[in-house]
PDB file of C-alpha atoms in Angstrom:
ATOM      1  CA  UNK A 145     -10.407  17.459  21.944  1.00 51.00           C
ATOM      2  CA  UNK A 146      -7.949  16.236  24.570  1.00 58.00           C
ATOM      3  CA  UNK A 147      -8.353  12.686  23.228  1.00 64.00           C
ATOM      4  CA  UNK A 148      -8.237  13.642  19.552  1.00 73.00           C
ATOM      5  CA  UNK A 149      -4.892  15.473  19.575  1.00 79.00           C
ATOM      6  CA  UNK A 150      -2.835  12.616  21.090  1.00 78.00           C
ATOM      7  CA  UNK A 151      -4.550  10.165  18.732  1.00 76.00           C
ATOM      8  CA  UNK A 152      -3.682  12.316  15.720  1.00 82.00           C
ATOM      9  CA  UNK A 153      -0.094  12.704  16.885  1.00 85.00           C
ATOM     10  CA  UNK A 154       0.290   8.986  17.532  1.00 84.00           C
ATOM     11  CA  UNK A 155      -1.423   8.129  14.243  1.00 84.00           C
ATOM     12  CA  UNK A 156       0.823  10.379  12.163  1.00 88.00           C
ATOM     13  CA  UNK A 157       3.915   8.949  13.859  1.00 88.00           C
ATOM     14  CA  UNK A 158       2.671   5.408  13.279  1.00 87.00           C
ATOM     15  CA  UNK A 159       1.932   6.146   9.629  1.00 88.00           C
ATOM     16  CA  UNK A 160       5.388   7.603   9.002  1.00 90.00           C
ATOM     17  CA  UNK A 161       7.058   4.571  10.601  1.00 90.00           C
ATOM     18  CA  UNK A 162       5.026   2.198   8.418  1.00 88.00           C
ATOM     19  CA  UNK A 163       5.835   4.324   5.364  1.00 88.00           C
ATOM     20  CA  UNK A 164       9.560   4.094   6.050  1.00 88.00           C
ATOM     21  CA  UNK A 165       9.287   0.326   6.463  1.00 87.00           C
ATOM     22  CA  UNK A 166       7.341   0.036   3.190  1.00 84.00           C
ATOM     23  CA  UNK A 167      10.065   1.840   1.232  1.00 85.00           C
ATOM     24  CA  UNK A 168      13.071   0.075   2.753  1.00 84.00           C
ATOM     25  CA  UNK A 169      14.989  -2.966   1.534  1.00 78.00           C
ATOM     26  CA  UNK A 170      13.250  -5.474  -0.691  1.00 80.00           C
ATOM     27  CA  UNK A 171       9.891  -3.827   0.013  1.00 81.00           C
ATOM     28  CA  UNK A 172      11.064  -0.930  -2.139  1.00 83.00           C
ATOM     29  CA  UNK A 173      11.208  -3.168  -5.232  1.00 83.00           C
ATOM     30  CA  UNK A 174       7.561  -4.132  -4.851  1.00 81.00           C
ATOM     31  CA  UNK A 175       6.539  -0.526  -4.246  1.00 84.00           C
ATOM     32  CA  UNK A 176       8.280   0.716  -7.407  1.00 86.00           C
ATOM     33  CA  UNK A 177       7.148  -2.096  -9.709  1.00 88.00           C
ATOM     34  CA  UNK A 178       3.665  -0.925 -10.699  1.00 88.00           C
ATOM     35  CA  UNK A 179       4.242   2.837 -10.994  1.00 90.00           C
ATOM     36  CA  UNK A 180       7.425   2.294 -13.010  1.00 91.00           C
ATOM     37  CA  UNK A 181       5.659  -0.250 -15.251  1.00 90.00           C
ATOM     38  CA  UNK A 182       2.776   2.204 -15.729  1.00 89.00           C
ATOM     39  CA  UNK A 183       5.186   5.000 -16.628  1.00 89.00           C
ATOM     40  CA  UNK A 184       6.876   2.690 -19.141  1.00 90.00           C
ATOM     41  CA  UNK A 185       3.492   1.904 -20.746  1.00 87.00           C
ATOM     42  CA  UNK A 186       2.595   5.614 -20.944  1.00 86.00           C
ATOM     43  CA  UNK A 187       5.974   6.348 -22.525  1.00 86.00           C
ATOM     44  CA  UNK A 188       5.597   3.539 -25.046  1.00 86.00           C
ATOM     45  CA  UNK A 189       2.087   4.689 -26.079  1.00 81.00           C
ATOM     46  CA  UNK A 190       2.647   8.438 -25.907  1.00 79.00           C
ATOM     47  CA  UNK A 191       2.798   8.946 -29.685  1.00 76.00           C
ATOM     48  CA  UNK A 192       0.009   6.555 -30.704  1.00 75.00           C
ATOM     49  CA  UNK A 193      -2.696   8.657 -32.389  1.00 71.00           C
ATOM     50  CA  UNK A 194      -6.385   8.279 -31.475  1.00 67.00           C
ATOM     51  CA  UNK A 195      -8.399   8.241 -34.700  1.00 58.00           C
ATOM     52  CA  UNK A 196      -8.067  11.440 -36.690  1.00 53.00           C
ATOM     53  CA  UNK A 197      -8.470  13.811 -33.755  1.00 53.00           C
ATOM     54  CA  UNK A 198      -4.755  14.508 -33.395  1.00 58.00           C
ATOM     55  CA  UNK A 199      -4.835  13.425 -29.736  1.00 67.00           C
ATOM     56  CA  UNK A 200      -2.461  10.712 -28.573  1.00 76.00           C
ATOM     57  CA  UNK A 201      -3.076   7.697 -26.410  1.00 78.00           C
ATOM     58  CA  UNK A 202      -0.449   8.805 -23.912  1.00 78.00           C
ATOM     59  CA  UNK A 203      -2.273  12.083 -23.332  1.00 82.00           C
ATOM     60  CA  UNK A 204      -5.449  10.202 -22.392  1.00 82.00           C
ATOM     61  CA  UNK A 205      -3.759   7.467 -20.374  1.00 85.00           C
ATOM     62  CA  UNK A 206      -1.636   9.654 -18.077  1.00 89.00           C
ATOM     63  CA  UNK A 207      -4.535  11.365 -16.208  1.00 89.00           C
ATOM     64  CA  UNK A 208      -6.316   8.012 -16.034  1.00 87.00           C
ATOM     65  CA  UNK A 209      -3.251   6.354 -14.523  1.00 89.00           C
ATOM     66  CA  UNK A 210      -3.142   9.019 -11.809  1.00 92.00           C
ATOM     67  CA  UNK A 211      -6.814   8.434 -11.016  1.00 91.00           C
ATOM     68  CA  UNK A 212      -6.338   4.669 -11.028  1.00 89.00           C
ATOM     69  CA  UNK A 213      -3.580   4.752  -8.407  1.00 92.00           C
ATOM     70  CA  UNK A 214      -5.669   7.000  -6.160  1.00 93.00           C
ATOM     71  CA  UNK A 215      -8.626   4.623  -6.549  1.00 90.00           C
ATOM     72  CA  UNK A 216      -6.403   1.639  -5.717  1.00 89.00           C
ATOM     73  CA  UNK A 217      -5.929   3.184  -2.277  1.00 89.00           C
ATOM     74  CA  UNK A 218      -9.294   1.593  -1.523  1.00 90.00           C
ATOM     75  CA  UNK A 219      -7.850  -1.828  -2.260  1.00 89.00           C
ATOM     76  CA  UNK A 220      -4.678  -1.167  -0.247  1.00 90.00           C
ATOM     77  CA  UNK A 221      -6.764  -0.293   2.804  1.00 90.00           C
ATOM     78  CA  UNK A 222      -8.825  -3.478   2.474  1.00 89.00           C
ATOM     79  CA  UNK A 223      -5.707  -5.653   2.134  1.00 87.00           C
ATOM     80  CA  UNK A 224      -3.805  -4.074   5.011  1.00 87.00           C
ATOM     81  CA  UNK A 225      -6.830  -4.042   7.297  1.00 86.00           C
ATOM     82  CA  UNK A 226      -7.408  -7.753   6.693  1.00 83.00           C
ATOM     83  CA  UNK A 227      -3.736  -8.542   7.348  1.00 82.00           C
ATOM     84  CA  UNK A 228      -3.684  -6.471  10.548  1.00 82.00           C
ATOM     85  CA  UNK A 229      -6.858  -8.157  11.743  1.00 80.00           C
ATOM     86  CA  UNK A 230      -5.414 -11.617  11.177  1.00 77.00           C
ATOM     87  CA  UNK A 231      -2.049 -11.009  12.889  1.00 76.00           C
ATOM     88  CA  UNK A 232      -3.539  -9.263  15.939  1.00 76.00           C
ATOM     89  CA  UNK A 233      -2.433  -5.691  15.179  1.00 77.00           C
ATOM     90  CA  UNK A 234      -5.998  -4.420  15.489  1.00 78.00           C
ATOM     91  CA  UNK A 235      -6.470  -6.277  18.760  1.00 76.00           C
ATOM     92  CA  UNK A 236      -3.371  -4.605  20.195  1.00 80.00           C
ATOM     93  CA  UNK A 237      -4.619  -1.219  18.985  1.00 77.00           C
ATOM     94  CA  UNK A 238      -7.925  -1.884  20.726  1.00 76.00           C
ATOM     95  CA  UNK A 239      -6.110  -2.409  24.038  1.00 75.00           C
ATOM     96  CA  UNK A 240      -4.427   1.029  24.023  1.00 78.00           C
ATOM     97  CA  UNK A 241      -6.095   4.376  24.792  1.00 75.00           C
ATOM     98  CA  UNK A 242      -7.397   5.965  21.574  1.00 76.00           C
ATOM     99  CA  UNK A 243      -5.714   3.065  19.778  1.00 79.00           C
ATOM    100  CA  UNK A 244      -8.340   2.550  17.060  1.00 80.00           C
ATOM    101  CA  UNK A 245      -8.441   6.237  16.183  1.00 82.00           C
ATOM    102  CA  UNK A 246      -4.629   6.391  16.049  1.00 85.00           C
ATOM    103  CA  UNK A 247      -4.551   3.198  13.962  1.00 86.00           C
ATOM    104  CA  UNK A 248      -6.996   4.671  11.447  1.00 85.00           C
ATOM    105  CA  UNK A 249      -5.080   7.952  11.167  1.00 87.00           C
ATOM    106  CA  UNK A 250      -1.797   6.072  10.762  1.00 89.00           C
ATOM    107  CA  UNK A 251      -3.213   3.867   8.028  1.00 89.00           C
ATOM    108  CA  UNK A 252      -4.582   6.869   6.100  1.00 89.00           C
ATOM    109  CA  UNK A 253      -1.237   8.691   6.442  1.00 92.00           C
ATOM    110  CA  UNK A 254       0.811   5.707   5.291  1.00 93.00           C
ATOM    111  CA  UNK A 255      -1.369   4.799   2.320  1.00 93.00           C
ATOM    112  CA  UNK A 256      -1.870   8.425   1.228  1.00 93.00           C
ATOM    113  CA  UNK A 257       1.887   9.032   1.302  1.00 94.00           C
ATOM    114  CA  UNK A 258       2.465   5.801  -0.634  1.00 93.00           C
ATOM    115  CA  UNK A 259      -0.007   6.880  -3.308  1.00 94.00           C
ATOM    116  CA  UNK A 260       1.589  10.335  -3.508  1.00 95.00           C
ATOM    117  CA  UNK A 261       4.937   8.630  -4.136  1.00 93.00           C
ATOM    118  CA  UNK A 262       3.356   6.557  -6.925  1.00 93.00           C
ATOM    119  CA  UNK A 263       1.865   9.680  -8.504  1.00 94.00           C
ATOM    120  CA  UNK A 264       5.190  11.513  -8.351  1.00 94.00           C
ATOM    121  CA  UNK A 265       6.926   8.619 -10.129  1.00 93.00           C
ATOM    122  CA  UNK A 266       4.366   8.815 -12.944  1.00 92.00           C
ATOM    123  CA  UNK A 267       3.590  12.526 -13.135  1.00 92.00           C
ATOM    124  CA  UNK A 268       6.998  14.196 -12.864  1.00 92.00           C
ATOM    125  CA  UNK A 269       8.563  12.360 -15.848  1.00 92.00           C
ATOM    126  CA  UNK A 270       5.168  12.173 -17.580  1.00 88.00           C
ATOM    127  CA  UNK A 271       4.733  15.924 -17.997  1.00 88.00           C
ATOM    128  CA  UNK A 272       8.018  15.996 -19.941  1.00 88.00           C
ATOM    129  CA  UNK A 273       7.411  12.835 -21.968  1.00 87.00           C
ATOM    130  CA  UNK A 274       3.749  13.290 -22.950  1.00 85.00           C
ATOM    131  CA  UNK A 275       2.652  16.152 -25.171  1.00 83.00           C
ATOM    132  CA  UNK A 276      -0.759  17.799 -25.191  1.00 80.00           C
ATOM    133  CA  UNK A 277      -1.224  18.122 -21.437  1.00 85.00           C
ATOM    134  CA  UNK A 278      -2.430  21.408 -19.942  1.00 86.00           C
ATOM    135  CA  UNK A 279       0.360  21.913 -17.399  1.00 85.00           C
ATOM    136  CA  UNK A 280       1.148  25.610 -17.847  1.00 85.00           C
ATOM    137  CA  UNK A 281      -2.201  26.809 -16.486  1.00 86.00           C
ATOM    138  CA  UNK A 282      -2.166  27.154 -12.643  1.00 90.00           C
ATOM    139  CA  UNK A 283      -5.867  26.271 -12.544  1.00 91.00           C
ATOM    140  CA  UNK A 284      -4.964  22.781 -13.825  1.00 91.00           C
ATOM    141  CA  UNK A 285      -2.829  22.155 -10.752  1.00 94.00           C
ATOM    142  CA  UNK A 286      -5.444  23.645  -8.425  1.00 94.00           C
ATOM    143  CA  UNK A 287      -8.055  21.279  -9.855  1.00 94.00           C
ATOM    144  CA  UNK A 288      -5.621  18.386  -9.538  1.00 95.00           C
ATOM    145  CA  UNK A 289      -4.939  19.248  -5.882  1.00 95.00           C
ATOM    146  CA  UNK A 290      -8.565  19.316  -4.699  1.00 96.00           C
ATOM    147  CA  UNK A 291      -9.571  16.263  -6.743  1.00 95.00           C
ATOM    148  CA  UNK A 292      -6.593  14.385  -5.289  1.00 95.00           C
ATOM    149  CA  UNK A 293      -7.357  15.411  -1.699  1.00 94.00           C
ATOM    150  CA  UNK A 294     -11.041  14.494  -1.880  1.00 94.00           C
ATOM    151  CA  UNK A 295     -10.271  11.316  -3.834  1.00 93.00           C
ATOM    152  CA  UNK A 296      -7.753  10.074  -1.263  1.00 94.00           C
ATOM    153  CA  UNK A 297     -10.167  10.530   1.624  1.00 92.00           C
ATOM    154  CA  UNK A 298     -13.224   9.182  -0.203  1.00 92.00           C
ATOM    155  CA  UNK A 299     -11.620   6.002  -1.571  1.00 92.00           C
ATOM    156  CA  UNK A 300      -9.718   5.084   1.583  1.00 91.00           C
ATOM    157  CA  UNK A 301     -12.719   5.691   3.821  1.00 88.00           C
ATOM    158  CA  UNK A 302     -14.701   3.301   1.615  1.00 88.00           C
ATOM    159  CA  UNK A 303     -11.790   0.867   1.911  1.00 89.00           C
ATOM    160  CA  UNK A 304     -12.133   0.943   5.698  1.00 87.00           C
ATOM    161  CA  UNK A 305     -15.869   0.241   5.460  1.00 87.00           C
ATOM    162  CA  UNK A 306     -15.297  -2.702   3.113  1.00 86.00           C
ATOM    163  CA  UNK A 307     -12.247  -3.983   4.974  1.00 83.00           C
ATOM    164  CA  UNK A 308     -14.162  -4.104   8.241  1.00 81.00           C
ATOM    165  CA  UNK A 309     -16.312  -6.857   6.728  1.00 80.00           C
ATOM    166  CA  UNK A 310     -13.311  -9.025   5.776  1.00 78.00           C
ATOM    167  CA  UNK A 311     -11.588 -11.265   8.333  1.00 69.00           C
ATOM    168  CA  UNK A 312      -8.671 -12.688   6.314  1.00 73.00           C
ATOM    169  CA  UNK A 313      -6.308 -11.687   3.494  1.00 72.00           C
ATOM    170  CA  UNK A 314      -7.925 -14.398   1.362  1.00 76.00           C
ATOM    171  CA  UNK A 315     -11.271 -12.639   1.787  1.00 76.00           C
ATOM    172  CA  UNK A 316      -9.589  -9.379   0.788  1.00 77.00           C
ATOM    173  CA  UNK A 317      -8.421 -11.093  -2.377  1.00 78.00           C
ATOM    174  CA  UNK A 318     -11.972 -12.101  -3.228  1.00 81.00           C
ATOM    175  CA  UNK A 319     -13.225  -8.584  -2.521  1.00 81.00           C
ATOM    176  CA  UNK A 320     -10.602  -7.111  -4.847  1.00 82.00           C
ATOM    177  CA  UNK A 321     -12.364  -8.625  -7.864  1.00 84.00           C
ATOM    178  CA  UNK A 322     -15.575  -6.531  -7.612  1.00 85.00           C
ATOM    179  CA  UNK A 323     -13.469  -3.460  -6.741  1.00 83.00           C
ATOM    180  CA  UNK A 324     -11.406  -3.929  -9.904  1.00 83.00           C
ATOM    181  CA  UNK A 325     -14.635  -4.505 -11.824  1.00 85.00           C
ATOM    182  CA  UNK A 326     -16.007  -1.209 -10.519  1.00 85.00           C
ATOM    183  CA  UNK A 327     -12.815   0.538 -11.607  1.00 83.00           C
ATOM    184  CA  UNK A 328     -13.195  -1.045 -15.058  1.00 83.00           C
ATOM    185  CA  UNK A 329     -16.713   0.323 -15.607  1.00 86.00           C
ATOM    186  CA  UNK A 330     -15.934   3.728 -14.098  1.00 85.00           C
ATOM    187  CA  UNK A 331     -14.137   5.131 -17.135  1.00 81.00           C
ATOM    188  CA  UNK A 332     -10.957   5.820 -15.212  1.00 81.00           C
ATOM    189  CA  UNK A 333      -8.912   5.893 -18.430  1.00 76.00           C
ATOM    190  CA  UNK A 334     -11.535   7.160 -20.869  1.00 75.00           C
ATOM    191  CA  UNK A 335     -15.063   8.623 -20.882  1.00 78.00           C
ATOM    192  CA  UNK A 336     -17.883   6.153 -20.183  1.00 83.00           C
ATOM    193  CA  UNK A 337     -20.150   7.498 -22.933  1.00 82.00           C
ATOM    194  CA  UNK A 338     -19.542   4.330 -24.955  1.00 80.00           C
ATOM    195  CA  UNK A 339     -20.988   2.114 -22.199  1.00 83.00           C
ATOM    196  CA  UNK A 340     -24.682   1.181 -21.853  1.00 88.00           C
ATOM    197  CA  UNK A 341     -26.651   3.881 -20.080  1.00 88.00           C
ATOM    198  CA  UNK A 342     -27.453   1.684 -17.068  1.00 88.00           C
ATOM    199  CA  UNK A 343     -23.727   1.082 -16.509  1.00 88.00           C
ATOM    200  CA  UNK A 344     -23.110   4.818 -16.763  1.00 89.00           C
ATOM    201  CA  UNK A 345     -25.596   5.444 -13.960  1.00 91.00           C
ATOM    202  CA  UNK A 346     -23.983   2.794 -11.764  1.00 90.00           C
ATOM    203  CA  UNK A 347     -20.525   4.255 -12.352  1.00 89.00           C
ATOM    204  CA  UNK A 348     -21.673   7.756 -11.442  1.00 91.00           C
ATOM    205  CA  UNK A 349     -22.876   6.626  -8.015  1.00 91.00           C
ATOM    206  CA  UNK A 350     -19.328   5.821  -6.893  1.00 90.00           C
ATOM    207  CA  UNK A 351     -16.368   8.178  -6.472  1.00 91.00           C
ATOM    208  CA  UNK A 352     -14.062   6.376  -8.910  1.00 91.00           C
ATOM    209  CA  UNK A 353     -15.826   7.779 -11.988  1.00 91.00           C
ATOM    210  CA  UNK A 354     -15.650  11.325 -10.622  1.00 92.00           C
ATOM    211  CA  UNK A 355     -12.006  10.823  -9.717  1.00 92.00           C
ATOM    212  CA  UNK A 356     -11.155   9.922 -13.318  1.00 90.00           C
ATOM    213  CA  UNK A 357     -13.259  12.802 -14.628  1.00 92.00           C
ATOM    214  CA  UNK A 358     -11.516  15.232 -12.288  1.00 93.00           C
ATOM    215  CA  UNK A 359      -8.071  14.058 -13.362  1.00 93.00           C
ATOM    216  CA  UNK A 360      -8.984  14.487 -17.027  1.00 90.00           C
ATOM    217  CA  UNK A 361     -10.386  17.945 -16.259  1.00 91.00           C
ATOM    218  CA  UNK A 362      -7.051  18.819 -14.640  1.00 92.00           C
ATOM    219  CA  UNK A 363      -4.716  18.000 -17.495  1.00 91.00           C
ATOM    220  CA  UNK A 364      -6.601  17.521 -20.772  1.00 88.00           C
ATOM    221  CA  UNK A 365      -7.251  20.438 -23.147  1.00 85.00           C
ATOM    222  CA  UNK A 366     -10.708  22.013 -23.211  1.00 84.00           C
ATOM    223  CA  UNK A 367     -11.668  20.455 -26.557  1.00 83.00           C
ATOM    224  CA  UNK A 368     -11.395  16.963 -24.992  1.00 82.00           C
ATOM    225  CA  UNK A 369     -14.582  17.642 -23.009  1.00 86.00           C
ATOM    226  CA  UNK A 370     -16.804  16.951 -26.040  1.00 84.00           C
ATOM    227  CA  UNK A 371     -16.626  13.187 -25.401  1.00 82.00           C
ATOM    228  CA  UNK A 372     -17.715  13.476 -21.760  1.00 86.00           C
ATOM    229  CA  UNK A 373     -21.285  13.157 -20.499  1.00 87.00           C
ATOM    230  CA  UNK A 374     -23.067  16.430 -21.204  1.00 85.00           C
ATOM    231  CA  UNK A 375     -19.893  17.744 -22.874  1.00 84.00           C
ATOM    232  CA  UNK A 376     -18.870  19.180 -19.503  1.00 87.00           C
ATOM    233  CA  UNK A 377     -16.180  18.511 -16.901  1.00 90.00           C
ATOM    234  CA  UNK A 378     -18.899  18.911 -14.235  1.00 91.00           C
ATOM    235  CA  UNK A 379     -16.491  20.165 -11.598  1.00 93.00           C
ATOM    236  CA  UNK A 380     -19.218  21.185  -9.141  1.00 94.00           C
ATOM    237  CA  UNK A 381     -20.743  17.712  -9.349  1.00 94.00           C
ATOM    238  CA  UNK A 382     -17.278  16.176  -8.974  1.00 94.00           C
ATOM    239  CA  UNK A 383     -16.605  18.162  -5.805  1.00 95.00           C
ATOM    240  CA  UNK A 384     -20.077  17.356  -4.436  1.00 95.00           C
ATOM    241  CA  UNK A 385     -19.893  13.586  -5.002  1.00 94.00           C
ATOM    242  CA  UNK A 386     -16.294  13.171  -3.833  1.00 94.00           C
ATOM    243  CA  UNK A 387     -16.967  15.428  -0.849  1.00 94.00           C
ATOM    244  CA  UNK A 388     -20.114  13.528   0.103  1.00 94.00           C
ATOM    245  CA  UNK A 389     -18.324  10.165  -0.016  1.00 92.00           C
ATOM    246  CA  UNK A 390     -15.413  11.623   1.982  1.00 91.00           C
ATOM    247  CA  UNK A 391     -17.710  12.977   4.714  1.00 92.00           C
ATOM    248  CA  UNK A 392     -19.793   9.793   4.927  1.00 89.00           C
ATOM    249  CA  UNK A 393     -16.645   7.694   5.044  1.00 86.00           C
ATOM    250  CA  UNK A 394     -14.949   9.792   7.725  1.00 83.00           C
ATOM    251  CA  UNK A 395     -18.064   9.639   9.900  1.00 86.00           C
ATOM    252  CA  UNK A 396     -18.783   5.934   9.467  1.00 87.00           C
ATOM    253  CA  UNK A 397     -15.276   4.452   9.195  1.00 82.00           C
ATOM    254  CA  UNK A 398     -14.246   4.922  12.873  1.00 79.00           C
ATOM    255  CA  UNK A 399     -17.662   3.679  14.044  1.00 83.00           C
ATOM    256  CA  UNK A 400     -17.545   0.548  11.866  1.00 83.00           C
ATOM    257  CA  UNK A 401     -13.911  -0.140  12.735  1.00 79.00           C
ATOM    258  CA  UNK A 402     -14.601   0.260  16.465  1.00 77.00           C
ATOM    259  CA  UNK A 403     -17.599  -2.048  16.248  1.00 79.00           C
ATOM    260  CA  UNK A 404     -15.577  -4.642  14.381  1.00 76.00           C
ATOM    261  CA  UNK A 405     -12.759  -4.588  16.947  1.00 74.00           C
ATOM    262  CA  UNK A 406     -15.231  -5.157  19.793  1.00 73.00           C
ATOM    263  CA  UNK A 407     -15.733  -8.661  18.413  1.00 69.00           C
ATOM    264  CA  UNK A 408     -11.988  -9.300  18.290  1.00 63.00           C
ATOM    265  CA  UNK A 409     -10.351 -11.474  20.935  1.00 61.00           C
ATOM    266  CA  UNK A 410      -7.116 -13.317  21.447  1.00 62.00           C
ATOM    267  CA  UNK A 411      -8.791 -16.649  20.742  1.00 65.00           C
ATOM    268  CA  UNK A 412     -10.135 -15.424  17.382  1.00 64.00           C
ATOM    269  CA  UNK A 413      -6.716 -14.106  16.365  1.00 61.00           C
ATOM    270  CA  UNK A 414      -5.106 -17.416  17.369  1.00 64.00           C
ATOM    271  CA  UNK A 415      -7.728 -19.340  15.408  1.00 64.00           C
ATOM    272  CA  UNK A 416      -7.158 -17.288  12.243  1.00 62.00           C
ATOM    273  CA  UNK A 417      -3.397 -17.604  12.628  1.00 64.00           C
ATOM    274  CA  UNK A 418      -3.740 -21.371  12.930  1.00 67.00           C
ATOM    275  CA  UNK A 419      -5.902 -21.481   9.809  1.00 64.00           C
ATOM    276  CA  UNK A 420      -3.349 -19.378   7.919  1.00 58.00           C
ATOM    277  CA  UNK A 421      -0.552 -21.757   8.971  1.00 59.00           C
ATOM    278  CA  UNK A 422      -2.592 -24.736   7.754  1.00 61.00           C
ATOM    279  CA  UNK A 423      -3.096 -23.045   4.365  1.00 58.00           C
ATOM    280  CA  UNK A 424       0.644 -22.380   4.055  1.00 55.00           C
ATOM    281  CA  UNK A 425       1.472 -25.907   5.163  1.00 52.00           C
TER     282      UNK A 425
END
């Protein structure tokens, strides 16, 4: 306990510093680009009808967009972990007491806060622009809160596990392709009932499907459930799967990250930096 508290305090402080740096100067433009573009797309499509059901495309897309940005936290962790490994940040963290634990906490704080900012940019205007959302019922916001909390932990913990296997930002770029493919088959924007059954089973193994389902359960009307698997929001299953991935990730992520940093050395960092300079040159 005496080691955990200082690590948590240092990690939170580190995460807040990185968050401030990420939303300052020209970095702010890059941070705002995708959520603002997504909000513009939702606004443009908000009145497009879906078949003869009376539902609109904007109503379906908005919860999916929220789930997508939470799921992309996995990719952000992989990218930042690879960059920090290449420039020696992880090696410096290894050399300080409780440094790896503080690094992990800081990364989760910074990325979670970044994702919350993205969601606020989309959700706050979205509830006024898009009709048909269930926003007056307090249970909708309660569901949104626990799905968001479990989704943040589950996806980012998986990101740490995947990122620990990648040594360079180029490798992170290659890894992003299967991650985006998994998001594509997970029905983040719409139910997966139209996909082949074997793809449905694959999607349901991972937390991204349950994240999208939970977001739709939060804000879509009850009659929208008829197009879901089993015509149910399956909230107990959603909590169980997201919770299981979150627990497994929280247990394994520090162990895997610590094991990976044991193999780090100044010579390896220098070698990767030299390779990166050759690629730029």
